[in-house]
Short mmCIF file of C-alpha atoms in Angstrom, two decimals:
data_model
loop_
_atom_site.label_atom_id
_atom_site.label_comp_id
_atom_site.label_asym_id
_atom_site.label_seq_id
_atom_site.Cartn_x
_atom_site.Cartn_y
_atom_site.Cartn_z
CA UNK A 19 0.00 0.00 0.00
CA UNK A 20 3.06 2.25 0.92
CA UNK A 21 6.43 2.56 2.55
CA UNK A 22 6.91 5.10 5.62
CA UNK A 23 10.31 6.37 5.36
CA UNK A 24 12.03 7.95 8.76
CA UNK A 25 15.74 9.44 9.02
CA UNK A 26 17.16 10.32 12.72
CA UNK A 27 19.88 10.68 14.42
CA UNK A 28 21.17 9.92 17.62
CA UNK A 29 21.45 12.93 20.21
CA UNK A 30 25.36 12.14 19.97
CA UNK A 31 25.36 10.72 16.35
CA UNK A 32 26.88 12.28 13.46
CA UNK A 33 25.29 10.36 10.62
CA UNK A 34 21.33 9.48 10.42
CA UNK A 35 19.87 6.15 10.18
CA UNK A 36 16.85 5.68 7.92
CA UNK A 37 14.09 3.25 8.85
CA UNK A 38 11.75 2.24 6.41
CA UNK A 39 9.08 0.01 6.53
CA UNK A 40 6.46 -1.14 4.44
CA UNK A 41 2.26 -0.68 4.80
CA UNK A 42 0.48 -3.48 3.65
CA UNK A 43 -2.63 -3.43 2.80
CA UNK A 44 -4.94 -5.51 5.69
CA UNK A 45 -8.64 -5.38 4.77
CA UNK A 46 -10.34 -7.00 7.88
CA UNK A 47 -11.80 -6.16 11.30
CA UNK A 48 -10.70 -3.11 12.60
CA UNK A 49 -9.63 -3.41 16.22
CA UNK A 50 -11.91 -2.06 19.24
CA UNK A 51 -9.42 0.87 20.26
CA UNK A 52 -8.59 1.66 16.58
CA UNK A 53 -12.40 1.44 15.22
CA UNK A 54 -13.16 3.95 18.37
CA UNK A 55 -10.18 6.15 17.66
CA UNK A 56 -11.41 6.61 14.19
CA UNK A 57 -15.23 7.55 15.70
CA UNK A 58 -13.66 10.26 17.88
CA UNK A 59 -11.75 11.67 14.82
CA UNK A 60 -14.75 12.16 13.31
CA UNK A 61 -16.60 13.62 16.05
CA UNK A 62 -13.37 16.01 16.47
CA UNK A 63 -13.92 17.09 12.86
CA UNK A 64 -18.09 17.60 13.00
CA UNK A 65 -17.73 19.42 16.01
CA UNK A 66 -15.05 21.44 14.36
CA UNK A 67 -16.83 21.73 10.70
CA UNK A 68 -13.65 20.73 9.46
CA UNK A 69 -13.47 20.75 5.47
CA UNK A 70 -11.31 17.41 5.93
CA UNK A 71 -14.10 15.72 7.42
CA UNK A 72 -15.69 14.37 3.76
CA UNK A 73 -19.12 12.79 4.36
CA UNK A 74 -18.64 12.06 8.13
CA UNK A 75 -22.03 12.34 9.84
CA UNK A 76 -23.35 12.44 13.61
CA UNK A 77 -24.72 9.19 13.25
CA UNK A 78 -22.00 7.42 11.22
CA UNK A 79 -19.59 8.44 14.02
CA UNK A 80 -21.95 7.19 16.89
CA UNK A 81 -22.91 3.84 15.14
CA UNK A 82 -18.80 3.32 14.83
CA UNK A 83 -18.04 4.46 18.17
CA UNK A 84 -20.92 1.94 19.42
CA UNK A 85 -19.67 -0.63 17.24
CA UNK A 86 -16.19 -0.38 18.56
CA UNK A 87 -16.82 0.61 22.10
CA UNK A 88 -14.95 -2.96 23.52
CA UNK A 89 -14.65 -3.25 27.24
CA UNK A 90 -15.32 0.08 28.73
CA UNK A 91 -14.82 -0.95 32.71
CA UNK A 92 -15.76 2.75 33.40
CA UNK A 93 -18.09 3.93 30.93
CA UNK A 94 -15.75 6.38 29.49
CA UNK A 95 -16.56 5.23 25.75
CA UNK A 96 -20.91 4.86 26.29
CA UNK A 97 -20.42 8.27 27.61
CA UNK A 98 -18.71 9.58 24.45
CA UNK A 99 -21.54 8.12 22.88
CA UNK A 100 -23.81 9.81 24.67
CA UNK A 101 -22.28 13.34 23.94
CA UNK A 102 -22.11 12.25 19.93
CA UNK A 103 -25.63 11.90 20.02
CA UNK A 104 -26.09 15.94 21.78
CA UNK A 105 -23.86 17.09 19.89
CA UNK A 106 -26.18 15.68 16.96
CA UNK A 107 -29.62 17.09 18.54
CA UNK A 108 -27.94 20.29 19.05
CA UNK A 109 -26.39 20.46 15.24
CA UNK A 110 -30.17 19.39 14.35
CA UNK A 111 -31.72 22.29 16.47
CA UNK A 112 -29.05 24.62 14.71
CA UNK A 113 -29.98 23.30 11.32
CA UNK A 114 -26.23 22.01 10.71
#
């Protein structure tokens, strides 16, 4: 799919090393922490009308924060829920 390419150099180094490594492409299930990440990204740029946020909607980012929500011991992630779906009725009321 593509090859991420990073030079550095030691704090006491005089040359750089490169590191390269390739990104293959892994169509499957998305993991729970990854899938949720990728719901609050999208909340991050509704809430922000971001132009980089495509056809991300309200409920498209609550349905895939739902669907990855994994163990959540202390409710952290069915809150965030929660405040997708105000944040929804609010853009509603506003007419966004």
């Amino acid at each position: 799919l593509a090859t991420v390419k990073v030079r550095y150099k030691a704090p006491e180094g005089e040359t750089s090393q490169l590191m390269s490594v390739p990104v293959h492409d892994r169509a499957g299930v998305m993991s729970s922490n990854l899938g949720f990440a990728s719901a609050v990204v999208q909340f991050g740029m509704l809430l922000r009308g971001s132009d980089h946020a495509g056809h991300a909607t309200w409920a498209e980012a609550a349905a895939q924060a739902r669907r990855h929500r994994g163990p959540d011991a202390d409710g952290y992630r069915a809150e965030f829920v929660r405040l997708i779906d105000l944040a929804a009725a609010l853009a509603a009321q506003r007419g966004n």
